Coordinates of C-alpha atoms in Angstrom, one line a residue:
M1 CA 2.7 -10.9 2.4
R2 CA -0.6 -9.4 3.6
R3 CA -1.3 -7.5 0.4
F4 CA -2.0 -10.8 -1.4
A5 CA -4.6 -11.9 1.1
A6 CA -7.6 -10.7 -0.9
P7 CA -11.0 -10.5 0.9
E8 CA -13.6 -13.2 0.2
W9 CA -15.6 -10.9 -2.1
M10 CA -12.6 -10.1 -4.2
L11 CA -11.9 -13.8 -4.7
F12 CA -15.5 -14.3 -5.6
L13 CA -15.3 -11.6 -8.3
L14 CA -12.1 -13.1 -9.6
L15 CA -13.6 -16.5 -9.9
L16 CA -16.7 -15.0 -11.5
A17 CA -14.7 -13.1 -14.0
A18 CA -12.6 -16.1 -14.9
A19 CA -15.8 -18.2 -15.3
S20 CA -17.4 -15.5 -17.4
A21 CA -14.3 -15.3 -19.6
S22 CA -14.1 -19.0 -19.9
A23 CA -17.8 -19.2 -20.9
Q24 CA -17.3 -16.6 -23.6
S25 CA -14.3 -18.5 -25.0
G26 CA -16.1 -21.9 -24.9
L27 CA -14.0 -23.2 -22.1
Q28 CA -16.3 -24.1 -19.2
V29 CA -17.7 -26.9 -17.1
E30 CA -21.4 -27.0 -17.9
P31 CA -23.9 -27.9 -15.2
S32 CA -25.2 -31.5 -15.1
Q33 CA -28.5 -32.1 -16.8
G34 CA -31.2 -34.7 -16.3
R35 CA -34.6 -35.5 -14.9
F36 CA -35.7 -34.3 -11.5
G37 CA -33.5 -31.2 -11.7
W38 CA -31.7 -30.3 -8.5
L39 CA -32.5 -33.6 -6.9
T40 CA -30.3 -35.7 -9.2
R41 CA -27.9 -33.0 -10.3
P42 CA -25.2 -33.7 -7.7
Y43 CA -25.0 -37.3 -8.9
R44 CA -24.6 -36.7 -12.6
P45 CA -21.3 -35.8 -14.4
R46 CA -20.9 -32.3 -15.7
Y47 CA -20.2 -31.8 -19.4
I48 CA -16.8 -30.7 -20.5
P49 CA -16.7 -29.4 -24.2
P50 CA -14.1 -31.0 -26.5
A51 CA -10.8 -29.2 -27.0
R52 CA -10.9 -26.5 -29.6
L53 CA -8.7 -27.5 -32.5
S54 CA -9.7 -25.0 -35.1
D55 CA -7.9 -21.7 -35.6
S56 CA -9.6 -18.3 -35.2
P57 CA -11.1 -16.6 -38.3
R58 CA -8.4 -14.0 -38.2
L59 CA -5.9 -16.4 -39.8
D60 CA -7.9 -16.8 -43.0
S61 CA -8.6 -13.1 -43.2
L62 CA -4.9 -12.4 -43.4
I63 CA -4.2 -14.6 -46.4
R64 CA -4.3 -12.9 -49.8
A65 CA -3.2 -14.4 -53.1
G66 CA -1.3 -17.3 -51.5
S67 CA 0.6 -15.1 -49.0
L68 CA 0.0 -14.5 -45.3
Y69 CA 0.4 -10.7 -44.6
L70 CA 1.4 -10.1 -41.0
T71 CA 2.0 -7.1 -38.8
A72 CA 3.6 -7.4 -35.4
A73 CA 0.1 -6.8 -33.9
D74 CA -1.3 -9.6 -36.0
V75 CA 1.4 -11.9 -34.7
V76 CA 0.5 -11.1 -31.1
A77 CA -3.2 -11.6 -31.7
L78 CA -2.7 -14.9 -33.6
A79 CA -0.4 -16.2 -30.9
I80 CA -3.0 -15.4 -28.2
E81 CA -5.9 -16.9 -30.2
N82 CA -4.3 -20.0 -31.7
N83 CA -1.1 -20.9 -29.8
I84 CA -1.6 -24.4 -28.3
D85 CA 0.5 -23.6 -25.2
V86 CA -1.8 -20.6 -24.4
E87 CA -4.9 -22.7 -25.1
M88 CA -3.7 -25.4 -22.7
Q89 CA -3.1 -22.7 -20.0
R90 CA -6.6 -21.4 -20.4
Y91 CA -7.8 -24.5 -18.6
A92 CA -5.7 -23.6 -15.5
P93 CA -8.3 -21.3 -13.9
L94 CA -11.0 -23.9 -14.5
L95 CA -8.9 -26.6 -13.0
S96 CA -8.1 -24.5 -9.9
A97 CA -11.7 -23.6 -9.5
E98 CA -12.7 -27.3 -9.5
V99 CA -10.0 -28.1 -6.9
L100 CA -11.4 -25.3 -4.8
R101 CA -14.8 -26.9 -5.1
R102 CA -13.3 -30.1 -3.9
A103 CA -11.6 -28.4 -1.0
R104 CA -14.9 -26.8 0.1
A105 CA -16.2 -30.4 0.5
G106 CA -13.2 -31.3 2.7
G107 CA -11.4 -33.2 -0.1
A108 CA -7.6 -33.3 -0.4
L109 CA -6.0 -30.8 -2.8
R110 CA -4.9 -32.1 -6.3
S111 CA -1.9 -31.0 -8.3
V112 CA -3.4 -29.8 -11.6
G113 CA -2.3 -27.7 -14.5
L114 CA 0.9 -27.4 -16.5
G115 CA 4.1 -25.4 -16.1
V116 CA 4.8 -22.4 -18.3
A117 CA 6.1 -23.6 -21.7
A118 CA 8.9 -21.8 -23.4
G119 CA 8.1 -20.4 -26.8
P120 CA 9.7 -21.5 -30.1
Q121 CA 13.1 -20.4 -31.2
S122 CA 14.3 -19.0 -34.4
V123 CA 16.5 -21.0 -36.8
S124 CA 20.2 -20.8 -36.7
T125 CA 21.8 -18.4 -39.2
S126 CA 24.4 -20.9 -40.0
G127 CA 22.0 -23.0 -42.0
V128 CA 18.9 -25.2 -41.9
S129 CA 18.9 -27.9 -39.2
V130 CA 16.9 -30.9 -40.3
N131 CA 16.3 -31.9 -36.7
S132 CA 15.1 -28.5 -35.6
S133 CA 11.7 -28.6 -33.9
G134 CA 11.6 -24.9 -33.2
G135 CA 11.8 -25.6 -29.5
V136 CA 13.8 -23.8 -26.8
P137 CA 16.0 -25.6 -24.3
A138 CA 15.2 -25.2 -20.7
S139 CA 16.5 -22.0 -19.2
T140 CA 19.0 -22.2 -16.5
G141 CA 18.9 -18.5 -15.5
G142 CA 16.3 -15.9 -14.7
V143 CA 13.4 -16.2 -12.3
S144 CA 11.6 -19.4 -12.3
S145 CA 8.0 -20.1 -11.3
G146 CA 5.9 -23.1 -10.3
G147 CA 2.3 -23.9 -9.6
G148 CA 0.4 -23.7 -6.4
I149 CA 1.0 -25.4 -3.1
V150 CA -0.3 -29.0 -2.4
T151 CA 0.4 -30.7 0.9
Q152 CA -1.6 -33.1 3.1
L153 CA 0.3 -32.9 6.4
G154 CA -1.4 -32.1 9.6
P155 CA -4.7 -33.4 11.1
A156 CA -7.0 -35.1 8.6
I157 CA -9.6 -32.7 7.3
P158 CA -13.2 -34.0 7.8
S159 CA -15.6 -34.2 4.9
L160 CA -17.6 -31.0 4.9
D161 CA -20.4 -32.3 2.7
P162 CA -23.4 -33.6 4.7
T163 CA -24.3 -37.3 4.3
L164 CA -27.7 -38.9 4.4
L165 CA -27.8 -42.7 5.0
I166 CA -31.0 -44.7 4.6
G167 CA -31.2 -48.4 5.1
S168 CA -34.0 -51.0 5.3
S169 CA -34.1 -54.8 5.9
F170 CA -36.4 -57.7 6.3
G171 CA -35.8 -60.8 8.3
H172 CA -37.5 -64.1 9.1
T173 CA -36.1 -66.5 11.7
T174 CA -37.3 -69.8 13.1
T175 CA -35.7 -70.9 16.4
A176 CA -36.3 -74.3 18.1
Q177 CA -37.4 -73.9 21.7
S178 CA -36.3 -76.3 24.5
N179 CA -38.7 -74.7 27.0
T180 CA -42.2 -74.0 25.9
V181 CA -43.1 -72.3 29.2
L182 CA -41.4 -69.1 28.1
T183 CA -42.8 -68.9 24.5
G184 CA -45.7 -71.4 24.4
T185 CA -44.3 -73.0 21.3
T186 CA -41.6 -75.4 20.2
A187 CA -40.6 -73.3 17.2
L188 CA -40.5 -69.5 17.7
I189 CA -41.0 -67.7 14.4
T190 CA -39.9 -64.1 14.3
T191 CA -40.5 -61.7 11.4
S192 CA -39.0 -58.2 11.4
R193 CA -38.8 -55.1 9.2
S194 CA -36.3 -52.4 10.1
L195 CA -35.7 -48.8 8.8
T196 CA -32.6 -46.8 9.6
A197 CA -31.9 -43.2 8.6
S198 CA -29.1 -40.9 9.6
Y199 CA -27.9 -37.5 8.8
S200 CA -24.3 -36.5 9.6
Q201 CA -22.4 -33.3 9.2
S202 CA -18.9 -32.1 10.1
F203 CA -18.0 -28.5 10.6
D204 CA -14.7 -26.7 10.0
F205 CA -14.3 -25.8 13.7
G206 CA -14.0 -29.5 14.7
L207 CA -17.6 -30.5 15.5
T208 CA -19.1 -33.7 14.1
A209 CA -22.9 -34.2 14.5
Q210 CA -25.0 -37.2 13.6
L211 CA -28.8 -37.5 14.0
A212 CA -29.9 -41.1 13.6
Y213 CA -33.4 -42.6 13.5
Q214 CA -34.0 -46.4 13.8
S215 CA -37.2 -48.4 14.0
Q216 CA -38.0 -52.1 13.8
R217 CA -41.4 -53.9 13.6
T218 CA -41.3 -57.4 15.0
G219 CA -44.0 -60.1 14.9
L220 CA -43.8 -63.5 16.8
N221 CA -46.0 -66.6 16.8
S222 CA -46.0 -66.6 20.6
Q223 CA -49.1 -65.6 22.6
Y224 CA -47.0 -64.9 25.7
Y225 CA -45.8 -61.4 24.6
S226 CA -47.9 -58.5 25.8
L227 CA -47.3 -56.5 22.6
N228 CA -47.4 -58.6 19.4
P229 CA -46.6 -57.4 16.9
Y230 CA -44.6 -54.5 18.3
A231 CA -42.5 -51.7 17.0
S232 CA -39.4 -50.3 18.7
G233 CA -37.4 -47.3 17.8
S234 CA -35.0 -44.6 18.8
L235 CA -33.9 -41.1 17.9
D236 CA -30.3 -40.5 18.6
L237 CA -28.1 -37.4 18.5
Q238 CA -24.3 -37.7 18.8
L239 CA -22.0 -34.7 19.1
T240 CA -18.2 -35.0 19.0
Q241 CA -16.0 -31.9 19.4
N242 CA -12.2 -31.8 18.9
L243 CA -10.6 -29.6 21.6
L244 CA -6.9 -29.8 20.8
Q245 CA -5.8 -31.6 17.6
G246 CA -8.2 -30.8 14.8
F247 CA -9.8 -27.8 16.6
G248 CA -10.6 -24.6 14.8
A249 CA -11.5 -23.3 11.3
A250 CA -7.9 -22.3 10.7
V251 CA -6.9 -26.0 10.9
N252 CA -9.8 -27.7 9.1
G253 CA -10.3 -25.0 6.6
R254 CA -6.7 -24.5 5.6
N255 CA -7.1 -26.4 2.3
I256 CA -9.8 -24.0 1.2
R257 CA -7.7 -20.9 1.9
V258 CA -4.6 -22.5 0.3
Q259 CA -6.6 -23.3 -2.8
K260 CA -8.0 -19.8 -3.0
N261 CA -4.3 -18.7 -3.3
N262 CA -3.7 -21.4 -5.9
V263 CA -6.6 -19.9 -7.9
K264 CA -4.6 -16.6 -7.9
V265 CA -1.5 -18.5 -8.9
S266 CA -3.2 -20.2 -11.8
R267 CA -4.3 -16.8 -13.2
L268 CA -0.7 -15.5 -12.7
Q269 CA 0.6 -18.5 -14.5
F270 CA -1.7 -18.0 -17.4
E271 CA -0.5 -14.4 -17.6
Q272 CA 3.1 -15.6 -17.6
Q273 CA 2.4 -18.1 -20.4
V274 CA 0.8 -15.4 -22.5
A275 CA 3.7 -13.0 -22.0
T276 CA 6.2 -15.8 -22.7
T277 CA 4.4 -16.9 -25.9
V278 CA 3.9 -13.3 -27.1
A279 CA 7.6 -12.5 -26.6
A280 CA 8.6 -15.7 -28.4
A281 CA 6.3 -14.9 -31.3
L282 CA 7.5 -11.4 -31.6
N283 CA 11.1 -12.6 -31.7
L284 CA 10.2 -15.0 -34.5
Y285 CA 8.5 -12.2 -36.4
W286 CA 11.4 -9.7 -36.1
D287 CA 13.9 -12.4 -37.0
L288 CA 11.8 -13.1 -40.1
V289 CA 12.1 -9.4 -41.0
S290 CA 15.9 -9.6 -40.5
F291 CA 16.1 -12.8 -42.5
Q292 CA 14.4 -11.0 -45.4
E293 CA 16.9 -8.2 -45.1
E294 CA 19.6 -10.8 -45.2
V295 CA 18.2 -12.3 -48.4
R296 CA 18.1 -8.8 -50.0
A297 CA 21.7 -8.3 -48.9
Q298 CA 22.9 -11.6 -50.3
E299 CA 20.9 -10.9 -53.6
Q300 CA 22.8 -7.7 -53.9
G301 CA 26.0 -9.5 -53.3
V302 CA 25.2 -12.0 -56.0
A303 CA 24.4 -9.2 -58.4
M304 CA 27.6 -7.4 -57.8
A305 CA 29.6 -10.6 -58.1
R306 CA 27.9 -11.5 -61.4
Q307 CA 28.6 -8.0 -62.7
L308 CA 32.3 -8.3 -61.8
V309 CA 32.4 -11.7 -63.7
E310 CA 30.9 -10.0 -66.8
D311 CA 33.3 -7.0 -66.5
N312 CA 36.3 -9.2 -66.2
K313 CA 35.3 -11.3 -69.2
K314 CA 35.1 -8.1 -71.3
Q315 CA 38.5 -7.0 -70.1
V316 CA 40.0 -10.4 -70.8
E317 CA 38.6 -10.3 -74.3
A318 CA 40.1 -6.8 -74.7
G319 CA 43.4 -8.2 -73.5
S320 CA 43.7 -5.8 -70.6
L321 CA 43.2 -8.4 -67.9
A322 CA 44.7 -11.8 -67.2
E323 CA 42.3 -14.7 -67.6
I324 CA 42.8 -15.8 -64.0
E325 CA 40.8 -12.8 -62.9
I326 CA 37.7 -14.5 -64.4
T327 CA 38.3 -17.5 -62.3
R328 CA 38.8 -15.4 -59.2
A329 CA 35.6 -13.5 -59.9
E330 CA 33.6 -16.6 -60.6
S331 CA 34.8 -18.1 -57.3
Q332 CA 33.4 -15.1 -55.5
Y333 CA 30.1 -15.4 -57.5
Y334 CA 29.5 -19.0 -56.5
A335 CA 30.4 -18.2 -52.9
S336 CA 27.8 -15.4 -53.0
Q337 CA 25.2 -17.8 -54.4
Q338 CA 25.9 -20.3 -51.6
S339 CA 25.3 -17.6 -49.1
L340 CA 22.1 -16.6 -50.9
V341 CA 20.8 -20.2 -50.8
I342 CA 21.5 -20.4 -47.0
A343 CA 19.7 -17.0 -46.5
R344 CA 16.7 -18.1 -48.5
T345 CA 16.4 -21.5 -46.8
N346 CA 16.8 -19.9 -43.4
L347 CA 13.9 -17.6 -44.4
L348 CA 11.7 -20.5 -45.4
Q349 CA 12.4 -22.4 -42.2
Q350 CA 11.7 -19.3 -40.2
E351 CA 8.4 -18.9 -41.9
T352 CA 7.6 -22.5 -41.1
I353 CA 8.4 -22.1 -37.4
L354 CA 6.3 -18.9 -37.2
K355 CA 3.3 -20.4 -39.0
N356 CA 3.5 -23.4 -36.6
A357 CA 3.5 -21.1 -33.6
L358 CA 0.4 -19.2 -34.8
C359 CA -1.8 -22.2 -35.7
R360 CA -3.3 -25.0 -33.7
N361 CA -3.1 -27.4 -36.5
G362 CA 0.5 -26.4 -37.5
I363 CA 1.5 -25.8 -41.1
A364 CA -1.0 -28.4 -42.3
A365 CA -3.9 -26.0 -41.5
A366 CA -5.8 -25.0 -44.5
G367 CA -3.0 -25.6 -46.9
L368 CA -0.7 -23.3 -45.0
T369 CA 2.4 -25.3 -46.1
S370 CA 2.7 -23.4 -49.4
V371 CA 1.6 -20.0 -48.0
R372 CA 4.5 -17.5 -47.8
V373 CA 4.7 -15.0 -44.9
I374 CA 4.9 -11.3 -45.8
P375 CA 5.8 -9.1 -42.8
L376 CA 4.3 -5.7 -43.2
D377 CA 6.3 -4.0 -40.4
S378 CA 9.9 -2.9 -40.5
I379 CA 12.4 -2.5 -37.7
S380 CA 13.3 1.0 -36.7
V381 CA 16.0 1.6 -34.2
P382 CA 15.6 5.0 -32.5
A383 CA 18.7 7.2 -32.5
G384 CA 18.6 7.5 -28.7
E385 CA 16.4 6.4 -25.8
E386 CA 16.1 7.5 -22.3
P387 CA 16.8 4.4 -20.3
G388 CA 15.0 5.7 -17.3
D389 CA 16.0 5.6 -13.6
L390 CA 17.3 2.1 -12.8
E391 CA 15.8 1.9 -9.3
E392 CA 12.4 3.0 -10.6
M393 CA 12.5 0.3 -13.3
I394 CA 13.5 -2.3 -10.7
Q395 CA 10.6 -1.4 -8.5
K396 CA 8.3 -1.5 -11.5
A397 CA 9.6 -5.0 -12.4
L398 CA 9.2 -6.2 -8.8
S399 CA 5.5 -5.1 -8.8
N400 CA 4.8 -6.5 -12.3
R401 CA 6.7 -9.8 -12.5
T402 CA 4.3 -12.7 -12.1
E403 CA 7.1 -15.0 -10.9
T404 CA 7.8 -13.0 -7.7
A405 CA 4.0 -12.6 -7.1
Q406 CA 3.6 -16.4 -7.3
A407 CA 6.5 -16.9 -4.9
R408 CA 4.9 -14.6 -2.3
I409 CA 1.5 -16.2 -2.6
N410 CA 3.0 -19.7 -2.2
I411 CA 4.9 -18.6 0.9
E412 CA 1.6 -17.3 2.3
S413 CA 0.0 -20.7 1.5
N414 CA 2.9 -22.5 3.2
K415 CA 2.2 -20.5 6.3
M416 CA -1.4 -21.4 6.2
N417 CA -0.4 -25.1 6.0
L418 CA 1.9 -24.6 9.0
V419 CA -1.2 -23.9 11.2
G420 CA -2.4 -27.4 10.6
I421 CA 1.1 -29.0 10.8
R422 CA 1.7 -27.2 14.2
N423 CA -1.7 -28.3 15.4
S424 CA -0.7 -32.0 14.9
L425 CA 1.8 -31.6 17.7
K426 CA -1.1 -31.4 20.2
P427 CA -2.6 -34.5 21.8
T428 CA -6.1 -35.6 20.7
L429 CA -8.8 -34.5 23.1
Q430 CA -12.4 -35.1 22.2
A431 CA -15.5 -34.3 24.1
F432 CA -18.7 -36.2 23.2
T433 CA -22.3 -36.3 24.2
E434 CA -25.2 -38.5 23.1
F435 CA -28.9 -38.1 23.6
T436 CA -31.3 -41.0 22.7
N437 CA -35.1 -41.1 22.9
N438 CA -36.4 -44.6 22.8
A439 CA -39.9 -45.8 22.1
L440 CA -42.0 -49.0 22.0
T441 CA -45.5 -49.6 20.7
G442 CA -47.6 -52.4 19.3
D443 CA -50.9 -54.4 19.4
L444 CA -52.0 -55.7 22.8
S445 CA -52.1 -59.5 22.9
A446 CA -54.4 -61.7 25.1
A447 CA -51.7 -61.8 27.7
A448 CA -51.7 -58.0 28.1
V449 CA -55.3 -57.9 29.2
R450 CA -54.3 -59.0 32.6
D451 CA -51.6 -56.3 32.8
S452 CA -53.3 -52.9 32.7
G453 CA -50.0 -51.0 33.1
I454 CA -49.0 -51.6 29.5
G455 CA -52.0 -50.2 27.9
Y456 CA -50.4 -46.8 27.0
M457 CA -48.0 -48.7 24.8
A458 CA -50.8 -49.9 22.6
G459 CA -50.9 -48.1 19.3
G460 CA -49.5 -47.7 15.8
Y461 CA -46.6 -45.9 14.3
G462 CA -47.9 -42.5 15.4
N463 CA -47.7 -43.7 19.0
L464 CA -44.1 -44.7 18.4
L465 CA -43.2 -41.2 17.2
A466 CA -45.1 -39.5 20.0
Q467 CA -43.1 -41.4 22.6
M468 CA -39.9 -40.3 21.0
F469 CA -40.8 -36.7 21.0
R470 CA -42.3 -36.8 24.5
R471 CA -39.0 -38.4 25.5
N472 CA -40.7 -41.1 27.5
Y473 CA -37.6 -43.3 27.6
P474 CA -34.5 -41.0 27.4
N475 CA -30.9 -42.0 27.5
Y476 CA -28.0 -39.6 28.2
S477 CA -24.3 -40.0 28.0
A478 CA -21.3 -37.6 27.9
G479 CA -17.6 -37.9 28.3
F480 CA -14.2 -37.2 26.8
S481 CA -11.3 -39.2 25.4
L482 CA -7.6 -38.2 25.5
S483 CA -4.9 -39.7 23.4
I484 CA -1.3 -38.7 24.1
P485 CA 1.4 -39.9 21.8
F486 CA 4.7 -40.4 23.6
R487 CA 7.7 -38.8 22.0
N488 CA 5.6 -37.5 19.1
R489 CA 8.6 -37.6 16.8
A490 CA 6.7 -37.7 13.5
A491 CA 4.7 -34.6 14.2
Q492 CA 7.8 -32.7 15.4
S493 CA 9.7 -33.8 12.3
D494 CA 6.9 -32.6 10.0
Y495 CA 6.7 -29.2 11.7
A496 CA 10.5 -28.7 11.7
T497 CA 10.8 -29.9 8.1
S498 CA 8.0 -27.5 7.0
M499 CA 9.6 -24.6 8.8
L500 CA 13.0 -25.4 7.2
E501 CA 11.3 -25.5 3.8
L502 CA 9.6 -22.2 4.5
R503 CA 12.9 -20.6 5.3
Q504 CA 14.3 -22.0 2.0
N505 CA 11.3 -20.5 0.2
E506 CA 11.9 -17.1 1.8
L507 CA 15.5 -17.2 0.8
N508 CA 14.5 -18.3 -2.7
L509 CA 12.1 -15.3 -2.9
R510 CA 15.0 -13.1 -2.0
K511 CA 17.1 -14.7 -4.6
S512 CA 14.3 -14.2 -7.1
V513 CA 14.1 -10.5 -6.2
N514 CA 17.8 -10.2 -6.6
Q515 CA 17.6 -11.9 -10.0
V516 CA 14.9 -9.5 -11.1
R517 CA 17.2 -6.7 -10.3
V518 CA 19.9 -8.4 -12.3
D519 CA 17.5 -9.1 -15.2
V520 CA 16.5 -5.4 -15.4
Q521 CA 20.0 -4.1 -15.3
N522 CA 21.3 -6.7 -17.8
S523 CA 18.4 -5.9 -20.1
M524 CA 19.1 -2.2 -20.0
I525 CA 22.7 -2.8 -20.7
G526 CA 21.8 -5.3 -23.4
L527 CA 19.5 -2.7 -25.0
E528 CA 22.2 0.0 -24.9
Q529 CA 24.7 -2.5 -26.3
A530 CA 22.4 -3.6 -29.1
R531 CA 21.8 0.0 -30.1
A532 CA 25.6 0.7 -30.2
R533 CA 26.2 -2.5 -32.2
Y534 CA 23.5 -1.4 -34.7
Q535 CA 25.0 2.1 -35.1
A536 CA 28.4 0.5 -35.6
A537 CA 27.0 -1.9 -38.1
V538 CA 25.4 0.9 -40.1
K539 CA 28.6 2.9 -40.1
S540 CA 30.6 -0.2 -41.2
R541 CA 28.1 -0.9 -44.0
V542 CA 28.2 2.7 -45.2
L543 CA 32.0 2.7 -45.2
S544 CA 32.1 -0.7 -47.0
E545 CA 29.8 0.7 -49.7
Q546 CA 32.1 3.8 -50.1
T547 CA 35.2 1.6 -50.1
L548 CA 33.7 -0.6 -52.8
A549 CA 32.6 2.3 -54.9
G550 CA 36.0 3.9 -54.7
D551 CA 37.9 0.7 -55.5
N552 CA 35.5 0.1 -58.5
E553 CA 36.7 3.4 -59.9
R554 CA 40.3 2.6 -59.3
Y555 CA 39.8 -0.9 -60.7
A556 CA 38.3 0.6 -63.9
V557 CA 41.4 2.6 -64.5
G558 CA 43.7 -0.3 -63.7
V559 CA 45.1 1.1 -60.4
I560 CA 44.1 -2.0 -58.4
T561 CA 43.5 -5.7 -59.2
A562 CA 40.2 -7.5 -59.2
F563 CA 41.2 -9.3 -56.0
Q564 CA 40.8 -6.1 -54.0
V565 CA 37.3 -5.6 -55.5
I566 CA 36.3 -9.1 -54.6
Q567 CA 37.5 -8.6 -51.1
D568 CA 35.5 -5.3 -50.9
Q569 CA 32.4 -7.2 -52.1
R570 CA 32.9 -9.8 -49.4
D571 CA 33.4 -7.1 -46.8
L572 CA 30.2 -5.3 -47.9
A573 CA 28.2 -8.6 -47.9
N574 CA 29.4 -9.3 -44.4
A575 CA 28.7 -5.7 -43.3
R576 CA 25.1 -6.0 -44.6
S577 CA 24.6 -9.3 -42.8
T578 CA 26.0 -7.9 -39.6
E579 CA 23.6 -4.9 -39.9
A580 CA 20.6 -7.2 -40.4
Q581 CA 21.6 -9.3 -37.4
A582 CA 22.2 -6.1 -35.4
V583 CA 18.7 -4.9 -36.1
A584 CA 17.3 -8.3 -35.0
N585 CA 19.5 -8.2 -31.9
Y586 CA 18.0 -4.8 -31.0
T587 CA 14.4 -6.2 -31.2
H588 CA 15.5 -9.1 -29.0
A589 CA 17.0 -6.7 -26.5
R590 CA 13.8 -4.5 -26.5
I591 CA 11.6 -7.6 -26.0
S592 CA 13.9 -8.9 -23.3
L593 CA 13.6 -5.6 -21.4
D594 CA 9.8 -5.7 -21.5
Q595 CA 10.0 -9.2 -20.1
A596 CA 12.4 -8.2 -17.4
L597 CA 10.0 -5.3 -16.4
G598 CA 7.0 -7.5 -16.6
T599 CA 5.3 -5.2 -19.2
T600 CA 5.1 -7.5 -22.2
L601 CA 1.4 -7.5 -22.2
T602 CA 1.0 -3.8 -21.4
V603 CA 3.2 -2.6 -24.2
N604 CA 1.4 -4.8 -26.6
H605 CA -2.0 -3.6 -25.4
I606 CA -3.2 -7.0 -24.2
T607 CA -5.5 -7.6 -21.3
I608 CA -5.9 -10.8 -19.4
D609 CA -9.6 -10.9 -20.0
D610 CA -9.0 -10.7 -23.8
A611 CA -6.4 -13.5 -23.5
L612 CA -8.8 -15.7 -21.5
N613 CA -11.5 -15.0 -24.1
G614 CA -9.1 -16.1 -26.9
S615 CA -10.1 -13.1 -29.0
V616 CA -8.0 -9.9 -29.3
P617 CA -9.6 -6.8 -30.8
H618 CA -7.3 -5.6 -33.6
V619 CA -7.7 -4.1 -37.1
S620 CA -5.2 -5.6 -39.6
K621 CA -3.4 -3.7 -42.2
V622 CA -3.6 -6.3 -44.9
P623 CA -3.8 -4.9 -48.4
A624 CA -7.2 -5.6 -50.1
N625 CA -5.8 -7.1 -53.4
P626 CA -2.1 -7.6 -53.2
P627 CA -0.3 -9.0 -56.2
H628 CA 0.8 -12.6 -55.8
G629 CA 4.2 -12.9 -54.2
E630 CA 4.5 -9.2 -53.4
R631 CA 7.1 -8.5 -50.8
P632 CA 7.6 -5.1 -49.1

């Protein structure tokens, strides 16, 4: 766990890098503005720019003659720059940094951010679904991940921001007197003006300090007071230190350390969102390529079926073939046309889903509805690949997978919270002390002339302050308070519950590690299986082509019937469809292995800084002046 506990300076550099990247991408919290600069800045709202709803210039640059020309690298770049799921996750580091700012002030942690969204899914090859939204159902397998840790158990964390309090009041009272000997009047009139100011500060080791100043000027209509009007005041210092519950920086600063971990988690979660979106976009792209191959295969099937219909008609006219063979050939022709329509509509829907995944405004952006997508890359399946050592690949996955890294960081955060929860088991013991300097000054009245001992009190406001700082009238007090909760069941329950949850989290981490091993091994097996299926599909297609060619020759000399040729055409169409699907399955297996290893971003040459910036450096291979509707 210790390797995730980054030093303070590393976290500072991480936050600085995230803030710099956010500033370059236009995502930032701008400083508050206004008059008097720093004096009023803490009390003004900071400006948050509006959400960016426009696509990157790259999208328009890839459109030529009504077609969108895309390479796999273009799809990756557009997904990072324009995908809404990625854009929403770009706010996660900013949100975490703001919660850290709140934690530094002693505030409670907030649950912010969104979970990782699954990417869009390709259309079904069985036909267009009118209710398809391109979404992916929630996964029930694999390694899951969540956000950071938010809990408020344990001793309350004091506010760590200092507070300045200033108050002033004016008073006028008239009091009827039943004894004029004491005041010399039947109605004592008192006027007063008071000023109160205090500065308080709490510290993370459990100390609370308050320095308070109070003064009041009083005037009376009685001549019997030696000082009239007079000013009284005090300067008071109070110190309170927690000695058991609430003692120590580990207890009162736990939210800060936990949120620092949550900042790391938010960056890992953004990385996972980018990897998930890139993998989904690549699956869409390669499925689009396979759908195009499927369209070509079905077009060839229609052409062969049409040719058979024409040949049969000629032979029927020549009297060498029964008329029923025309009907049989036309049946195959219309069946081939139906398959072609399904393949073309699948292709159109796949284009729609892909365009929607690469644009912030969906297919309505810049007339994108009528734009056709032209993939420029083709799928190549290597004849053989070295799968690599399984244990080495598992270790690579364990070091790269963001989900396991998040789980480890969250366990570390739970242990930090346990410090506070365990501290709440202790009784509350506080030591306090108070020092007060009093002062009194005013104008000598006629009654004070007979009392020479009060002369040093005569004076103005300066005399009042001088008495305070000379400590002419000091007060002292000190003591402690001890609060012992009997039975203490709530605190014991909180600690035991948190420990049980920690044990569950540790077991869940082990489960995740085991699942990573399963993911890697299954992905390697899946890749090997996909390659074998592709090779078998290629062999089947070649044999079907040879069978059809041979039966065409035999059919031409009347050795076999048209029924066998029709069956051969069906077999060849199915073999071509199976080959196209096998090619797509290979790309899925390759992408799945990259995800299992946690190398999706690395193999696609993506850095997190580029992803945070929302701009991926890449040179496109779009032809300068392609003919309208050209398809590779």
